[in-house]
Amino acid sequence: MALSTEYLTSAELFERALELIPGGVNSPVRAFRSVGGAPFFTRSAQASRLTTADGQELIDYVCTWGPAIHGHNRLEVREAIAQALNRGTSFGTPNPYEVAMAERVVELVPSVEKVRMVNSGTEATMSAIRLARGYTKRNKIIKFAGCYHGHVDSLLVAAGSGALTLGTPDSAGVPPSFAAETIVLPYNDVAALEAAFAEHPDEIAAIIVEPYPANCGLILPLPGYLQKLRDVCTQHGTVLIFDEVMTGFRVALGGVQEREGVTPDLTALGKIIGGGLPVGAFGGKAEIMDLLAPLGPVYQAGTLSGNPLAMAAGVAALDLLITEDPYTRLEAAGAQIRDALEGVAKELGLPLQVPQVGSMFALFFTEAPVTQFESALTSDKSMFNTVFHYALENGVYLPPSAYETCFISTAHTNSDIEQTIEVLCHGMKEITR
Ligand SMILES: *Cc1c(COP(=O)(O)O)cnc(C)c1O
């Protein structure tokens, strides 16, 4: 069956979409509001590249906002989906794929003794917060400015790129009484953390944190900071939740918790774990997880949770990571881009920070290293936008916002990386013209 929209250009599609879908998009950052101009539509994607509805090929550093660590349309993942498809798309009963998935997650992610599958990262963090509250019988939670945990009511406070892009850090429609249970602290600030616990010693159910905040550019923890979060939580009976929706299987098979050797009580997962299909998961200590229905009093459910197609795709994606162990190569590619961009910025006299970890990097056009949300905001957006548009015209797609992280996949070849560096360096020269 051919779709009536199949042969339309990006401009034609966007014009129709604007009449039918709020803002023409199903997720706000896609609308290009931050960088200006109209978004392109993607007709197909293969390996490191997107092909737009206008026939342009782009080397992709968005990688579907993180999931596509193997690049697009990887054969093994597609075959796993096809095989599952032959057996049916949804059963509404337990299925063998769910168990295979759970085995892998428990094996790979240090904190996870038991895991429950959901359909998005948002559901994962929402459920982890509810579980932490049920477990501790407390209400308050701590989150950090600039960290995004999905569009959960009580977490949509100082929530990073999507909200930033729209210039509305807090969403309308979230009752102030919900947000009042959320304490927002600056990341990497031990004194602020200690002050919050001094003020509310027995009231804080959970700390939720992106251990490497990656939704306001990319911010890395100062030495000892994540361990400090661990220690404070242990001391106060507070549940430590690592939101590894972005970093899980991205910076290491076991995520930041493996890399940094700090083990949270609960972990939220998403993105890569779905192999490109809509999946999330949360897991952790069995003692806490066993409070979930049907065993315990914390309710959580999902009609399509553990969907066989999504599980098959996710298992295939994880198995490729296990057998190929691409992390050293990805780290080298990330460092190559970082070193090249920082070198050229220096020559040009441009203020540029390129925080990078493994296959994640971000561009902050600012003088000093970025350690928290406030300093991320000092990044010169117009410089980023100049580079973004130059790159897009020249075949390189960066995230369409100065406050997002770029992702490299295993499908990016050496020549892709070299071509990217050349284009971005020319883009930076455009700033100085
Ligand atoms: C993307 C993301 C989410 C939300 O996941 P969705 O699948 O978009 O709901 C939550 N937390 C982090 C850290 C993310 O990067």
Short mmCIF file of C-alpha atoms and ligand atoms in Angstrom, two decimals:
data_model
loop_
_atom_site.label_atom_id
_atom_site.label_comp_id
_atom_site.label_asym_id
_atom_site.label_seq_id
_atom_site.Cartn_x
_atom_site.Cartn_y
_atom_site.Cartn_z
CA MET A 1 0.00 0.00 0.00
CA ALA A 2 1.41 3.38 -0.98
CA LEU A 3 0.85 6.27 1.40
CA SER A 4 -0.63 9.43 -0.07
CA THR A 5 2.20 11.33 1.63
CA GLU A 6 5.02 9.22 0.24
CA TYR A 7 6.27 11.49 -2.52
CA LEU A 8 5.76 14.88 -0.89
CA THR A 9 8.71 17.18 -0.16
CA SER A 10 9.61 18.23 3.37
CA ALA A 11 8.01 21.63 2.82
CA GLU A 12 4.77 20.07 1.53
CA LEU A 13 4.67 17.57 4.38
CA PHE A 14 5.31 20.23 7.01
CA GLU A 15 2.57 22.43 5.61
CA ARG A 16 0.06 19.57 5.93
CA ALA A 17 1.43 18.49 9.31
CA LEU A 18 1.01 22.00 10.74
CA GLU A 19 -2.71 21.76 10.08
CA LEU A 20 -3.08 18.31 11.61
CA ILE A 21 -0.53 17.96 14.42
CA PRO A 22 0.24 20.64 17.05
CA GLY A 23 3.34 22.43 15.75
CA GLY A 24 3.54 19.84 12.97
CA VAL A 25 5.52 17.42 15.15
CA ASN A 26 4.95 14.62 17.62
CA SER A 27 7.80 15.72 19.90
CA PRO A 28 8.64 19.42 20.29
CA VAL A 29 12.42 19.59 19.69
CA ARG A 30 11.87 18.17 16.19
CA ALA A 31 10.20 21.44 15.16
CA PHE A 32 13.55 23.30 14.81
CA ARG A 33 12.22 26.18 16.94
CA SER A 34 15.58 26.57 18.65
CA VAL A 35 17.72 26.72 15.50
CA GLY A 36 15.13 28.39 13.26
CA GLY A 37 13.86 27.29 9.86
CA ALA A 38 11.58 24.34 9.05
CA PRO A 39 12.39 20.73 9.89
CA PHE A 40 13.17 18.22 7.17
CA PHE A 41 11.24 14.97 6.96
CA THR A 42 13.12 11.68 6.73
CA ARG A 43 12.06 9.19 4.08
CA SER A 44 14.46 6.43 5.05
CA ALA A 45 17.60 5.79 7.06
CA GLN A 46 20.48 3.41 6.58
CA ALA A 47 23.65 2.97 8.66
CA SER A 48 25.03 6.45 9.52
CA ARG A 49 22.75 8.31 7.12
CA LEU A 50 19.29 9.76 6.81
CA THR A 51 17.70 10.34 3.41
CA THR A 52 15.31 13.25 3.53
CA ALA A 53 12.00 13.56 1.71
CA ASP A 54 13.89 15.96 -0.58
CA GLY A 55 16.50 13.35 -1.49
CA GLN A 56 19.34 14.85 0.57
CA GLU A 57 21.68 12.45 2.38
CA LEU A 58 22.81 13.45 5.85
CA ILE A 59 25.39 11.96 8.21
CA ASP A 60 23.27 11.66 11.34
CA TYR A 61 24.48 12.66 14.83
CA VAL A 62 21.03 12.53 16.41
CA CYS A 63 20.70 8.76 15.97
CA THR A 64 16.98 8.96 16.78
CA TRP A 65 17.96 10.86 19.97
CA GLY A 66 20.20 8.08 21.20
CA PRO A 67 18.70 4.66 20.45
CA ALA A 68 20.51 4.02 17.15
CA ILE A 69 23.90 2.98 18.56
CA HIS A 70 24.21 0.49 15.68
CA GLY A 71 23.21 3.12 13.14
CA HIS A 72 19.97 2.85 11.21
CA ASN A 73 18.24 -0.24 9.89
CA ARG A 74 20.90 -2.68 11.05
CA LEU A 75 20.37 -6.06 9.40
CA GLU A 76 20.50 -8.19 12.58
CA VAL A 77 17.90 -6.03 14.33
CA ARG A 78 15.63 -5.97 11.30
CA GLU A 79 15.84 -9.75 10.96
CA ALA A 80 15.01 -10.23 14.65
CA ILE A 81 11.92 -8.07 14.23
CA ALA A 82 10.91 -9.91 11.07
CA GLN A 83 11.23 -13.28 12.77
CA ALA A 84 9.12 -12.11 15.72
CA LEU A 85 6.61 -10.54 13.33
CA ASN A 86 5.91 -13.92 11.78
CA ARG A 87 4.71 -15.15 15.17
CA GLY A 88 2.33 -12.26 15.87
CA THR A 89 2.60 -8.66 17.02
CA SER A 90 1.16 -8.75 20.54
CA PHE A 91 -0.16 -11.50 22.78
CA GLY A 92 -1.35 -9.93 26.03
CA THR A 93 0.21 -12.86 27.85
CA PRO A 94 3.78 -13.31 29.02
CA ASN A 95 6.13 -14.24 26.14
CA PRO A 96 9.61 -15.78 25.85
CA TYR A 97 11.22 -12.56 24.53
CA GLU A 98 10.52 -10.74 27.83
CA VAL A 99 12.50 -13.32 29.76
CA ALA A 100 15.41 -13.14 27.31
CA MET A 101 15.42 -9.36 27.69
CA ALA A 102 15.28 -9.49 31.50
CA GLU A 103 18.17 -11.98 31.58
CA ARG A 104 20.34 -9.58 29.62
CA VAL A 105 19.48 -6.49 31.63
CA VAL A 106 20.07 -8.23 34.96
CA GLU A 107 23.36 -9.61 33.65
CA LEU A 108 24.63 -6.32 32.23
CA VAL A 109 23.42 -3.52 34.53
CA PRO A 110 25.12 -3.70 37.94
CA SER A 111 22.22 -2.35 40.05
CA VAL A 112 19.50 -4.43 38.45
CA GLU A 113 18.41 -7.64 40.21
CA LYS A 114 14.89 -7.49 38.81
CA VAL A 115 13.48 -5.46 35.95
CA ARG A 116 10.10 -4.44 34.59
CA MET A 117 9.59 -3.45 30.96
CA VAL A 118 7.56 -0.40 29.92
CA ASN A 119 7.06 1.50 26.64
CA SER A 120 9.10 4.69 27.05
CA GLY A 121 11.71 6.38 29.18
CA THR A 122 9.02 8.60 30.64
CA GLU A 123 7.12 5.59 31.94
CA ALA A 124 10.33 4.19 33.38
CA THR A 125 11.18 7.27 35.46
CA MET A 126 7.56 7.83 36.47
CA SER A 127 7.26 4.27 37.72
CA ALA A 128 10.66 4.34 39.46
CA ILE A 129 9.63 7.48 41.36
CA ARG A 130 6.32 5.93 42.42
CA LEU A 131 8.11 2.81 43.55
CA ALA A 132 10.65 4.82 45.56
CA ARG A 133 7.83 6.70 47.24
CA GLY A 134 5.96 3.48 47.98
CA TYR A 135 9.10 1.89 49.39
CA THR A 136 10.16 4.79 51.62
CA LYS A 137 6.62 6.02 52.44
CA ARG A 138 7.93 9.54 51.80
CA ASN A 139 6.83 12.13 49.23
CA LYS A 140 9.64 14.50 48.34
CA ILE A 141 12.13 13.89 45.56
CA ILE A 142 15.31 15.67 44.53
CA LYS A 143 16.12 16.33 40.90
CA PHE A 144 18.84 18.46 39.35
CA ALA A 145 18.44 21.57 37.21
CA GLY A 146 18.87 20.73 33.54
CA CYS A 147 18.22 17.00 33.96
CA TYR A 148 15.36 15.70 31.84
CA HIS A 149 13.51 12.60 32.94
CA GLY A 150 10.69 12.52 30.42
CA HIS A 151 7.44 14.47 30.61
CA VAL A 152 6.39 13.26 34.06
CA ASP A 153 4.42 15.95 35.97
CA SER A 154 6.58 16.17 39.06
CA LEU A 155 9.78 15.96 37.00
CA LEU A 156 8.99 18.75 34.55
CA VAL A 157 10.78 21.30 36.67
CA ALA A 158 13.98 22.86 35.32
CA ALA A 159 14.02 20.01 32.83
CA GLY A 160 16.60 20.84 30.16
CA SER A 161 16.52 21.04 26.40
CA GLY A 162 12.92 20.48 25.29
CA ALA A 163 11.52 22.97 27.75
CA LEU A 164 14.48 25.29 27.22
CA THR A 165 13.97 25.26 23.51
CA LEU A 166 10.45 26.58 24.02
CA GLY A 167 11.59 29.07 26.62
CA THR A 168 9.19 27.62 29.20
CA PRO A 169 11.22 25.73 31.77
CA ASP A 170 8.08 24.62 33.60
CA SER A 171 5.09 23.21 31.76
CA ALA A 172 1.60 24.62 32.01
CA GLY A 173 -0.78 21.98 33.31
CA VAL A 174 1.46 20.78 36.11
CA PRO A 175 -0.24 21.64 39.42
CA PRO A 176 2.07 23.65 41.69
CA SER A 177 1.22 21.19 44.46
CA PHE A 178 2.87 18.37 42.43
CA ALA A 179 5.95 20.42 41.66
CA ALA A 180 6.12 21.38 45.34
CA GLU A 181 7.16 17.81 46.16
CA THR A 182 10.18 18.24 43.87
CA ILE A 183 13.32 19.87 45.21
CA VAL A 184 15.53 21.16 42.38
CA LEU A 185 19.24 21.40 43.10
CA PRO A 186 22.24 22.45 41.03
CA TYR A 187 24.20 19.43 39.74
CA ASN A 188 27.78 18.95 40.99
CA ASP A 189 27.06 21.06 44.11
CA VAL A 190 27.72 19.06 47.30
CA ALA A 191 26.89 21.95 49.65
CA ALA A 192 23.41 22.37 48.11
CA LEU A 193 22.83 18.64 48.47
CA GLU A 194 23.80 18.60 52.12
CA ALA A 195 21.66 21.67 52.81
CA ALA A 196 18.59 19.97 51.29
CA PHE A 197 19.01 16.91 53.49
CA ALA A 198 19.66 19.08 56.54
CA GLU A 199 16.36 20.83 55.89
CA HIS A 200 14.34 17.66 55.13
CA PRO A 201 16.24 14.83 56.85
CA ASP A 202 13.43 12.21 56.84
CA GLU A 203 11.25 13.39 53.97
CA ILE A 204 13.16 12.63 50.79
CA ALA A 205 12.01 9.47 49.03
CA ALA A 206 14.46 9.60 46.14
CA ILE A 207 17.18 11.40 44.32
CA ILE A 208 16.73 11.03 40.57
CA VAL A 209 19.70 12.00 38.43
CA GLU A 210 21.04 11.61 34.93
CA PRO A 211 24.47 10.48 36.13
CA TYR A 212 25.92 12.21 33.04
CA PRO A 213 23.36 14.95 32.39
CA ALA A 214 22.86 14.85 28.62
CA ASN A 215 19.69 16.84 28.04
CA CYS A 216 21.25 20.28 28.43
CA GLY A 217 24.26 19.61 26.26
CA LEU A 218 26.55 17.19 28.09
CA ILE A 219 27.77 17.69 31.64
CA LEU A 220 30.16 15.37 33.45
CA PRO A 221 30.31 14.77 37.20
CA LEU A 222 33.15 16.25 39.21
CA PRO A 223 35.36 13.58 40.85
CA GLY A 224 33.55 11.97 43.78
CA TYR A 225 30.17 13.61 43.11
CA LEU A 226 28.23 10.47 42.15
CA GLN A 227 29.71 8.58 45.10
CA LYS A 228 28.59 11.48 47.30
CA LEU A 229 25.01 11.04 46.04
CA ARG A 230 25.29 7.34 46.88
CA ASP A 231 26.58 8.03 50.39
CA VAL A 232 23.96 10.64 51.23
CA CYS A 233 21.15 8.34 50.05
CA THR A 234 22.49 5.42 52.09
CA GLN A 235 22.80 7.62 55.16
CA HIS A 236 19.22 8.97 54.90
CA GLY A 237 17.36 5.88 53.67
CA THR A 238 16.69 7.67 50.37
CA VAL A 239 16.41 5.69 47.11
CA LEU A 240 19.07 6.64 44.56
CA ILE A 241 17.67 6.47 41.03
CA PHE A 242 20.02 6.72 38.06
CA ASP A 243 18.13 7.76 34.96
CA GLU A 244 20.24 5.92 32.37
CA VAL A 245 17.66 6.17 29.60
CA MET A 246 20.31 7.98 27.53
CA THR A 247 23.54 6.55 28.94
CA GLY A 248 22.49 2.91 29.47
CA PHE A 249 24.36 0.65 26.98
CA ARG A 250 25.68 3.90 25.43
CA VAL A 251 28.75 4.74 27.53
CA ALA A 252 29.36 1.10 28.55
CA LEU A 253 27.32 -2.11 28.55
CA GLY A 254 26.45 -1.41 32.18
CA GLY A 255 26.02 2.34 31.69
CA VAL A 256 27.48 5.08 33.87
CA GLN A 257 27.11 2.89 36.96
CA GLU A 258 29.59 0.43 35.49
CA ARG A 259 31.94 3.15 34.24
CA GLU A 260 31.99 5.07 37.50
CA GLY A 261 31.63 2.14 39.91
CA VAL A 262 28.69 3.73 41.74
CA THR A 263 25.61 1.52 42.15
CA PRO A 264 22.17 3.13 42.47
CA ASP A 265 19.14 1.43 44.05
CA LEU A 266 16.98 1.79 40.94
CA THR A 267 17.81 2.44 37.30
CA ALA A 268 15.62 3.77 34.50
CA LEU A 269 16.42 2.56 30.99
CA GLY A 270 15.10 3.32 27.52
CA LYS A 271 16.31 4.30 24.04
CA ILE A 272 19.00 1.70 23.10
CA ILE A 273 17.18 -1.08 24.98
CA GLY A 274 14.39 -0.96 22.37
CA GLY A 275 16.60 -1.39 19.31
CA GLY A 276 14.65 1.44 17.66
CA LEU A 277 11.18 0.42 18.84
CA PRO A 278 9.36 2.12 21.75
CA VAL A 279 10.69 0.56 24.96
CA GLY A 280 11.65 1.56 28.47
CA ALA A 281 12.54 -0.40 31.58
CA PHE A 282 13.20 0.15 35.24
CA GLY A 283 14.93 -2.18 37.62
CA GLY A 284 17.00 -2.45 40.73
CA LYS A 285 17.20 -4.17 44.08
CA ALA A 286 14.81 -7.12 44.33
CA GLU A 287 13.73 -5.92 47.76
CA ILE A 288 12.38 -2.71 46.21
CA MET A 289 11.16 -4.15 42.90
CA ASP A 290 9.08 -6.79 44.71
CA LEU A 291 6.82 -4.01 46.02
CA LEU A 292 5.35 -3.77 42.50
CA ALA A 293 1.96 -5.25 41.70
CA PRO A 294 1.09 -8.14 41.62
CA LEU A 295 3.50 -8.86 44.52
CA GLY A 296 3.14 -5.58 46.34
CA PRO A 297 1.09 -2.40 46.80
CA VAL A 298 2.74 -0.19 44.14
CA TYR A 299 0.60 -0.31 41.02
CA GLN A 300 2.16 -0.27 37.56
CA ALA A 301 0.94 -1.83 34.31
CA GLY A 302 1.02 -1.62 30.50
CA THR A 303 -1.12 -3.17 27.74
CA LEU A 304 1.81 -3.40 25.33
CA SER A 305 4.63 -3.70 27.87
CA GLY A 306 7.07 -6.46 26.93
CA ASN A 307 5.74 -6.39 23.38
CA PRO A 308 7.35 -9.25 21.41
CA LEU A 309 8.49 -7.12 18.46
CA ALA A 310 10.04 -4.52 20.73
CA MET A 311 11.70 -7.16 22.90
CA ALA A 312 13.09 -8.96 19.85
CA ALA A 313 14.56 -5.71 18.51
CA GLY A 314 16.02 -4.81 21.89
CA VAL A 315 17.53 -8.23 22.52
CA ALA A 316 19.15 -8.16 19.06
CA ALA A 317 20.57 -4.68 19.73
CA LEU A 318 21.99 -5.72 23.10
CA ASP A 319 23.43 -8.97 21.71
CA LEU A 320 25.27 -7.01 19.04
CA LEU A 321 26.77 -4.80 21.73
CA ILE A 322 27.81 -7.84 23.74
CA THR A 323 29.47 -9.61 20.81
CA GLU A 324 31.00 -6.56 19.12
CA ASP A 325 32.05 -4.61 22.24
CA PRO A 326 32.32 -1.35 20.24
CA TYR A 327 33.01 0.97 23.16
CA THR A 328 36.75 1.45 22.64
CA ARG A 329 36.22 2.33 18.99
CA LEU A 330 33.34 4.68 19.78
CA GLU A 331 35.41 6.38 22.47
CA ALA A 332 38.21 6.97 19.96
CA ALA A 333 35.81 8.45 17.41
CA GLY A 334 34.36 10.77 20.06
CA ALA A 335 37.82 11.90 21.17
CA GLN A 336 38.86 12.46 17.55
CA ILE A 337 35.94 14.83 16.97
CA ARG A 338 36.48 16.61 20.29
CA ASP A 339 40.21 17.16 19.71
CA ALA A 340 39.70 18.39 16.15
CA LEU A 341 36.95 20.86 17.04
CA GLU A 342 38.74 22.21 20.09
CA GLY A 343 41.91 22.62 18.03
CA VAL A 344 40.19 24.61 15.29
CA ALA A 345 38.27 26.75 17.82
CA LYS A 346 41.57 27.67 19.42
CA GLU A 347 43.06 28.67 16.07
CA LEU A 348 40.01 30.77 15.29
CA GLY A 349 39.87 32.31 18.77
CA LEU A 350 36.35 30.96 19.34
CA PRO A 351 35.19 30.07 22.85
CA LEU A 352 34.32 26.36 22.59
CA GLN A 353 33.95 23.52 25.09
CA VAL A 354 33.45 20.01 23.73
CA PRO A 355 32.56 17.74 26.65
CA GLN A 356 32.77 14.15 25.42
CA VAL A 357 32.36 10.72 26.88
CA GLY A 358 32.46 7.66 24.64
CA SER A 359 30.18 8.23 21.67
CA MET A 360 28.49 11.30 23.20
CA PHE A 361 29.66 14.88 22.75
CA ALA A 362 28.25 18.39 22.85
CA LEU A 363 29.27 21.82 21.64
CA PHE A 364 29.14 24.67 24.14
CA PHE A 365 30.27 28.02 22.73
CA THR A 366 31.50 29.39 26.03
CA GLU A 367 34.83 30.20 27.73
CA ALA A 368 34.77 27.92 30.79
CA PRO A 369 34.11 24.20 31.23
CA VAL A 370 30.41 23.51 31.84
CA THR A 371 29.72 21.81 35.19
CA GLN A 372 26.07 22.64 35.71
CA PHE A 373 22.93 23.94 34.04
CA GLU A 374 23.69 27.60 34.80
CA SER A 375 27.01 27.43 32.98
CA ALA A 376 25.42 25.51 30.06
CA LEU A 377 23.14 28.50 29.58
CA THR A 378 26.16 30.74 28.95
CA SER A 379 26.70 28.92 25.63
CA ASP A 380 26.27 31.29 22.67
CA LYS A 381 23.21 29.96 20.88
CA SER A 382 23.68 32.01 17.73
CA MET A 383 27.17 30.53 17.21
CA PHE A 384 25.71 27.05 17.58
CA ASN A 385 22.90 27.86 15.17
CA THR A 386 25.37 29.12 12.55
CA VAL A 387 27.32 25.85 12.75
CA PHE A 388 24.10 23.80 12.78
CA HIS A 389 22.75 25.34 9.58
CA TYR A 390 26.11 25.25 7.79
CA ALA A 391 26.45 21.58 8.69
CA LEU A 392 22.92 20.75 7.57
CA GLU A 393 23.47 22.41 4.20
CA ASN A 394 26.67 20.41 3.84
CA GLY A 395 25.35 16.96 4.71
CA VAL A 396 25.84 16.72 8.49
CA TYR A 397 22.85 16.62 10.82
CA LEU A 398 23.51 17.82 14.38
CA PRO A 399 20.73 17.95 16.99
CA PRO A 400 18.53 20.97 16.26
CA SER A 401 19.19 22.69 19.59
CA ALA A 402 22.27 24.08 21.33
CA TYR A 403 21.30 22.08 24.43
CA GLU A 404 21.42 18.54 23.09
CA THR A 405 24.02 15.80 22.91
CA CYS A 406 25.42 14.41 19.66
CA PHE A 407 25.66 10.64 19.23
CA ILE A 408 28.08 8.57 17.17
CA SER A 409 27.00 5.08 16.08
CA THR A 410 29.01 2.01 15.19
CA ALA A 411 27.87 2.58 11.59
CA HIS A 412 29.79 5.89 11.36
CA THR A 413 32.86 5.11 9.27
CA ASN A 414 36.26 6.76 9.55
CA SER A 415 35.49 8.72 6.43
CA ASP A 416 32.13 9.85 7.91
CA ILE A 417 34.00 11.15 10.95
CA GLU A 418 36.64 12.90 8.83
CA GLN A 419 34.01 14.46 6.59
CA THR A 420 32.10 15.62 9.67
CA ILE A 421 35.17 17.23 11.20
CA GLU A 422 35.86 19.08 7.96
CA VAL A 423 32.29 20.35 7.67
CA LEU A 424 32.11 21.44 11.33
CA CYS A 425 35.45 23.22 11.09
CA HIS A 426 34.22 25.14 8.05
CA GLY A 427 31.01 25.84 9.96
CA MET A 428 33.01 27.41 12.77
CA LYS A 429 34.86 29.58 10.26
CA GLU A 430 31.44 30.88 9.16
CA ILE A 431 30.99 32.27 12.69
CA THR A 432 34.07 34.42 12.37
CA ARG A 433 33.17 35.83 8.94
C1 LIG B 1 14.89 10.51 26.47
C2 LIG B 1 14.98 10.53 27.95
C3 LIG B 1 13.88 10.25 28.77
C4 LIG B 1 12.49 10.07 28.23
O1 LIG B 1 12.38 8.95 27.41
P1 LIG B 1 11.12 8.88 26.38
O2 LIG B 1 11.25 7.53 25.77
O3 LIG B 1 11.32 10.02 25.44
O4 LIG B 1 9.89 9.04 27.20
C5 LIG B 1 14.07 10.18 30.12
N1 LIG B 1 15.29 10.38 30.67
C6 LIG B 1 16.37 10.65 29.92
C7 LIG B 1 17.68 10.83 30.57
C8 LIG B 1 16.25 10.75 28.54
O5 LIG B 1 17.32 11.07 27.81
#
